[in-house]
Short mmCIF file of C-alpha atoms in Angstrom, two decimals:
data_model
loop_
_atom_site.label_atom_id
_atom_site.label_comp_id
_atom_site.label_asym_id
_atom_site.label_seq_id
_atom_site.Cartn_x
_atom_site.Cartn_y
_atom_site.Cartn_z
CA LEU L 1 12.70 12.70 -24.27
CA PRO L 2 15.28 10.21 -22.93
CA LYS L 3 14.64 9.51 -19.27
CA MET L 4 16.29 7.84 -16.29
CA VAL L 5 14.64 6.25 -13.26
CA LEU L 6 16.31 6.77 -9.89
CA GLU L 7 14.88 4.17 -7.54
CA THR L 8 14.79 4.84 -3.82
CA ALA L 9 13.13 2.54 -1.33
CA TRP L 10 9.88 4.46 -1.21
CA LEU L 11 9.59 6.37 -4.49
CA CYS L 12 10.93 6.26 -8.03
CA HIS L 13 12.19 9.61 -9.32
CA TYR L 14 12.18 10.33 -13.05
CA ILE L 15 14.68 12.60 -14.82
CA ALA L 16 14.31 13.69 -18.45
CA PHE L 17 17.34 14.66 -20.56
CA ARG L 18 17.70 16.66 -23.75
CA ASP L 19 19.37 13.72 -25.55
CA ASP L 20 20.80 10.21 -25.04
CA GLU L 21 24.34 11.49 -24.65
CA ALA L 22 23.43 13.72 -21.70
CA ARG L 23 21.58 10.84 -20.03
CA ASP L 24 24.45 8.39 -20.54
CA THR L 25 27.05 10.85 -19.23
CA PHE L 26 25.00 11.51 -16.10
CA GLY L 27 24.42 7.78 -15.62
CA GLU L 28 28.14 6.96 -15.82
CA LYS L 29 29.03 9.59 -13.22
CA LEU L 30 26.24 8.41 -10.94
CA GLU L 31 27.30 4.75 -11.18
CA PHE L 32 30.91 5.71 -10.44
CA ALA L 33 29.86 7.62 -7.32
CA ILE L 34 27.68 4.73 -6.10
CA GLU L 35 30.41 2.14 -6.67
CA ASN L 36 32.92 4.20 -4.68
CA HIS L 37 30.48 4.66 -1.83
CA VAL L 38 29.63 0.93 -1.68
CA LYS L 39 33.31 0.01 -1.76
CA LEU L 40 34.07 2.41 1.09
CA VAL L 41 31.25 1.04 3.22
CA GLU L 42 32.29 -2.59 2.62
CA GLU L 43 35.89 -1.86 3.56
CA THR L 44 35.15 0.01 6.78
CA ALA L 45 31.95 -1.54 8.14
CA SER L 46 32.06 -4.33 10.70
CA LEU L 47 29.35 -6.98 10.97
CA GLU L 48 27.73 -5.12 13.87
CA GLN L 49 27.75 -1.86 11.93
CA SER L 50 26.26 -3.64 8.92
CA GLU L 51 23.33 -4.91 10.99
CA LEU L 52 22.85 -1.47 12.50
CA ARG L 53 22.83 0.08 9.03
CA LYS L 54 20.07 -2.30 7.94
CA ALA L 55 17.97 -1.43 10.98
CA ARG L 56 18.45 2.29 10.38
CA PHE L 57 17.54 1.82 6.72
CA TRP L 58 14.18 0.34 7.67
CA GLN L 59 13.51 3.01 10.31
CA GLY L 60 14.33 5.66 7.74
CA PHE L 61 12.07 3.91 5.24
CA GLN L 62 9.13 4.14 7.65
CA THR L 63 9.80 7.80 8.43
CA LEU L 64 10.17 8.70 4.76
CA SER L 65 6.92 6.97 3.81
CA GLU L 66 5.06 8.82 6.56
CA SER L 67 6.45 12.28 5.74
CA SER L 68 6.29 11.99 1.95
CA LEU L 69 2.67 10.88 1.81
CA SER L 70 0.99 12.64 4.70
CA SER L 71 2.23 16.17 4.14
CA GLY L 72 1.63 18.73 1.44
CA THR L 73 -1.11 18.97 -1.13
CA GLY L 74 -1.96 15.61 -2.64
CA LYS L 75 -3.73 14.39 -5.75
CA TRP L 76 -6.83 13.30 -3.84
CA ALA L 77 -9.36 15.16 -1.71
CA LYS L 78 -8.51 15.27 1.96
CA ILE L 79 -10.35 13.33 4.62
CA SER L 80 -12.77 15.53 6.57
CA SER L 81 -13.84 14.31 9.99
CA LYS L 82 -15.13 16.30 13.00
CA ASP L 83 -14.18 19.59 11.33
CA LYS L 84 -10.63 18.36 10.85
CA SER L 85 -8.94 17.93 7.49
CA MET L 86 -6.39 15.13 7.05
CA GLU L 87 -4.17 14.32 4.10
CA ARG L 88 -4.54 10.84 2.61
CA ALA L 89 -1.48 8.58 2.69
CA VAL L 90 -1.69 6.65 -0.60
CA LEU L 91 0.63 3.69 -0.11
CA ASN L 92 0.79 2.22 -3.61
CA GLY L 93 2.31 4.99 -5.69
CA ARG L 94 5.98 4.03 -5.84
CA ARG L 95 5.99 3.97 -9.64
CA MET L 96 4.25 6.38 -12.01
CA ALA L 97 1.60 5.04 -14.38
CA PHE L 98 3.81 5.07 -17.48
CA ASP L 99 6.33 2.87 -15.65
CA CYS L 100 3.81 0.10 -14.84
CA ASP L 101 2.41 -2.84 -16.77
CA THR L 102 -1.05 -1.55 -17.68
CA THR L 103 -1.95 -4.79 -19.49
CA LEU L 104 -1.64 -7.02 -16.41
CA PHE L 105 -5.41 -7.15 -15.80
CA ASP L 106 -6.63 -8.02 -19.28
CA ASN L 107 -9.20 -10.29 -17.62
CA LEU L 108 -10.72 -10.28 -14.14
CA SER L 109 -9.67 -13.82 -13.27
CA THR L 110 -6.07 -12.63 -13.50
CA ALA L 111 -6.89 -9.69 -11.22
CA TYR L 112 -8.49 -11.89 -8.56
CA LYS L 113 -5.52 -14.25 -8.48
CA PHE L 114 -3.08 -11.34 -8.47
CA VAL L 115 -4.70 -9.86 -5.35
CA GLU L 116 -4.72 -13.24 -3.59
CA ASN L 117 -0.99 -13.63 -4.23
CA LEU L 118 -0.37 -10.02 -3.22
CA LEU L 119 -2.01 -10.57 0.18
CA THR L 120 -0.13 -13.85 0.67
CA ARG L 121 3.11 -11.99 0.09
CA ALA L 122 2.12 -9.12 2.40
CA LEU L 123 1.36 -11.55 5.23
CA SER L 124 4.78 -13.17 4.85
CA PHE L 125 6.53 -9.99 6.00
CA SER L 126 7.70 -9.24 9.51
CA LEU L 127 9.85 -6.38 10.77
CA GLU L 128 12.72 -8.81 11.37
CA HIS L 129 12.47 -10.15 7.81
CA LEU L 130 12.34 -6.67 6.31
CA GLU L 131 15.38 -5.49 8.24
CA GLN L 132 17.31 -8.39 6.69
CA GLU L 133 15.83 -8.16 3.17
CA PRO L 134 14.36 -4.69 2.59
CA GLU L 135 14.52 -5.20 -1.17
CA SER L 136 11.73 -7.79 -0.93
CA PHE L 137 9.39 -5.12 0.41
CA VAL L 138 10.39 -2.76 -2.41
CA GLU L 139 9.35 -5.46 -4.89
CA PHE L 140 6.04 -5.74 -3.04
CA LEU L 141 5.51 -1.97 -3.35
CA ASP L 142 5.97 -2.23 -7.12
CA LEU L 143 3.28 -4.90 -7.22
CA THR L 144 0.82 -2.80 -5.23
CA SER L 145 1.28 -0.02 -7.80
CA GLN L 146 -0.52 -2.29 -10.28
CA LEU L 147 -3.77 -2.00 -8.30
CA ARG L 148 -4.25 1.44 -9.87
CA PHE L 149 -5.15 -0.32 -13.12
CA LEU L 150 -7.62 -2.82 -11.70
CA PRO L 151 -10.78 -2.52 -13.90
CA LEU L 152 -13.43 -1.77 -11.28
CA ASP L 153 -16.01 -1.04 -13.99
CA GLU L 154 -15.86 -4.72 -14.99
CA VAL L 155 -16.32 -6.13 -11.48
CA ASP L 156 -19.66 -7.79 -10.67
CA PHE L 157 -20.37 -6.33 -7.23
CA SER L 158 -23.00 -8.99 -6.53
CA SER L 159 -20.52 -11.86 -6.85
CA ARG L 160 -18.40 -13.79 -4.36
CA HIS L 161 -15.41 -12.86 -6.49
CA ALA L 162 -15.95 -9.17 -5.70
CA PHE L 163 -16.36 -9.92 -1.99
CA CYS L 164 -13.10 -11.87 -1.88
CA LEU L 165 -11.35 -9.23 -3.98
CA PHE L 166 -12.12 -6.32 -1.68
CA VAL L 167 -11.59 -8.20 1.58
CA ASN L 168 -8.18 -9.33 0.33
CA ILE L 169 -7.29 -5.78 -0.77
CA TYR L 170 -8.43 -4.44 2.61
CA HIS L 171 -6.19 -6.86 4.52
CA CYS L 172 -3.26 -6.19 2.17
CA LEU L 173 -3.55 -2.45 2.82
CA LEU L 174 -3.91 -3.06 6.56
CA GLN L 175 -0.75 -5.17 6.70
CA GLN L 176 1.27 -2.67 4.68
CA ALA L 177 0.05 0.30 6.73
CA LEU L 178 0.88 -1.47 10.00
CA LEU L 179 4.40 -2.28 8.80
CA LEU L 180 4.97 1.36 7.86
CA SER L 181 3.46 2.82 11.01
CA VAL L 182 5.97 4.98 12.88
CA ASN L 183 3.74 5.31 15.93
CA GLY L 184 3.93 1.71 17.10
CA PRO L 185 0.90 -0.49 17.86
CA LEU L 186 -2.54 1.03 17.36
CA HIS L 187 -4.44 2.39 20.33
CA LYS L 188 -7.76 4.12 20.92
CA LYS L 189 -6.42 7.59 20.08
CA SER L 190 -4.49 6.64 16.94
CA VAL L 191 -6.72 4.04 15.27
CA GLY L 192 -9.16 6.62 13.85
CA HIS L 193 -6.49 8.58 11.99
CA PHE L 194 -4.85 5.33 10.87
CA MET L 195 -8.03 3.82 9.41
CA LYS L 196 -9.16 7.03 7.71
CA THR L 197 -5.89 8.08 6.09
CA SER L 198 -4.20 4.78 5.08
CA CYS L 199 -5.21 4.40 1.43
CA TYR L 200 -4.73 2.55 -1.84
CA GLU L 201 -5.45 3.95 -5.28
CA ILE L 202 -7.56 1.31 -7.02
CA GLY L 203 -8.92 1.51 -10.54
CA GLY L 204 -8.75 5.29 -10.77
CA ASP L 205 -10.28 5.99 -7.34
CA VAL L 206 -8.83 6.08 -3.83
CA PHE L 207 -9.99 4.06 -0.82
CA SER L 208 -8.99 4.27 2.83
CA LEU L 209 -9.23 1.31 5.20
CA ALA L 210 -12.39 2.82 6.72
CA GLU L 211 -13.93 3.41 3.28
CA LEU L 212 -13.18 -0.13 2.12
CA GLN L 213 -14.67 -1.57 5.28
CA CYS L 214 -17.73 0.68 5.78
CA CYS L 215 -18.63 1.86 2.28
CA VAL L 216 -17.64 -1.12 0.12
CA ILE L 217 -17.50 -4.40 2.04
CA ARG L 218 -20.24 -3.48 4.55
CA GLY L 219 -21.77 -0.81 2.34
CA LYS L 220 -25.22 -2.42 2.11
CA MET L 221 -25.29 -3.93 5.58
CA SER L 222 -26.92 -2.27 8.58
CA LYS L 223 -24.77 0.24 10.40
CA PRO L 224 -23.52 -0.58 13.92
CA THR L 225 -25.16 1.16 16.85
CA ALA L 226 -22.81 3.46 18.80
CA PRO L 227 -19.63 2.07 17.17
CA LYS L 228 -16.44 2.17 19.21
CA PRO L 229 -12.77 1.66 18.31
CA PRO L 230 -11.24 -0.37 16.79
CA TYR L 231 -14.27 -0.14 14.45
CA ILE L 232 -14.03 3.24 12.70
CA GLU L 233 -16.92 4.60 10.66
CA ALA L 234 -15.95 6.35 7.44
CA PRO L 235 -16.63 10.13 7.40
CA LYS L 236 -19.98 11.23 5.92
CA LYS L 237 -18.16 12.92 3.04
CA SER L 238 -16.93 9.47 2.01
CA ASN L 239 -20.48 8.29 1.22
CA ALA L 240 -19.76 8.61 -2.50
CA HIS L 241 -17.70 5.45 -2.10
CA ARG L 242 -20.94 3.55 -1.50
CA TYR L 243 -21.21 3.52 -5.28
CA TYR L 244 -18.92 0.48 -4.96
CA ALA L 245 -20.95 -1.13 -2.15
CA LEU L 246 -21.08 -4.90 -2.55
CA ASP L 247 -24.46 -6.47 -3.24
CA TYR L 248 -23.00 -9.74 -2.02
CA THR L 249 -23.14 -9.73 1.78
CA ASP L 250 -22.27 -12.32 4.40
CA ALA L 251 -22.75 -11.82 8.15
CA ARG L 252 -19.58 -13.81 8.75
CA VAL L 253 -17.61 -10.84 7.44
CA HIS L 254 -17.69 -9.42 10.99
CA PHE L 255 -15.46 -12.32 12.05
CA VAL L 256 -13.26 -12.15 8.95
CA LEU L 257 -12.28 -8.47 8.85
CA ASN L 258 -9.22 -7.74 10.94
CA THR L 259 -8.54 -4.26 12.34
CA GLY L 260 -5.05 -4.78 13.72
CA ASP L 261 -6.44 -4.70 17.27
CA ILE L 262 -5.01 -7.10 19.86
CA ALA L 263 -8.48 -8.62 20.25
CA CYS L 264 -8.41 -9.78 16.59
CA PRO L 265 -7.02 -13.17 15.57
CA VAL L 266 -3.31 -13.22 14.75
CA SER L 267 -4.02 -14.89 11.42
CA VAL L 268 -5.65 -13.30 8.37
CA PRO L 269 -7.39 -15.47 5.77
CA VAL L 270 -6.73 -15.19 2.05
CA LEU L 271 -10.19 -15.53 0.54
CA THR L 272 -10.76 -17.50 -2.64
CA PRO L 273 -14.21 -17.76 -4.28
CA ARG L 274 -15.52 -21.31 -4.64
#
């Protein structure tokens, strides 16, 4: 069936038509309506109103991402913790699978470099930058959608490459989740929910920040005694994620992993295996 993609900031919506003529007719009417709206805004908006519109766009973007991903029944099992059930917020699903480049990771060396560049780009964002150029963040979201096709079954979990890969993915997810947070800076009461529900879909499975940190990166290291925020232990029902636990361990990881807490360094390293 002929289809059309309607791109919003947070999600792409797909419409199927009975034939090409119906799609083209709808597309022409839609373009006409958009052009008239843009023309009207440009003619009536002052510079101050334009800046205010950009700010409201980003605020609306944050609110939309929160409501669209954390409510309703999702594809993945919910997070269960202390007899509470929480919906996962999967942050890299802007495009559907058939609208992505599934051949991007033909070899793992490409995947490792892709994730390094993805984190570098994530760390370049600030709220001020995104208010001025929100389209750059939309491009970033499209790139994160590619992580769904990362071939985890080919990764050597005893290698430095795997260690760097997952630490970089963890920090990329952390940065994106912090930018989209509508509740402001993290605090003792909010960090648990944040770490347990902020997720990426990677290679056909889904990982929260807590699961990446506790089950994968630190999966085969000794558990902390009486852990306290900002360190958040993954729920017991997430233990299946220890299937991906790294055999490669390094005690220095405790100083590398950032949690978004004010006690953490302001800089985040992009790890490259040597």
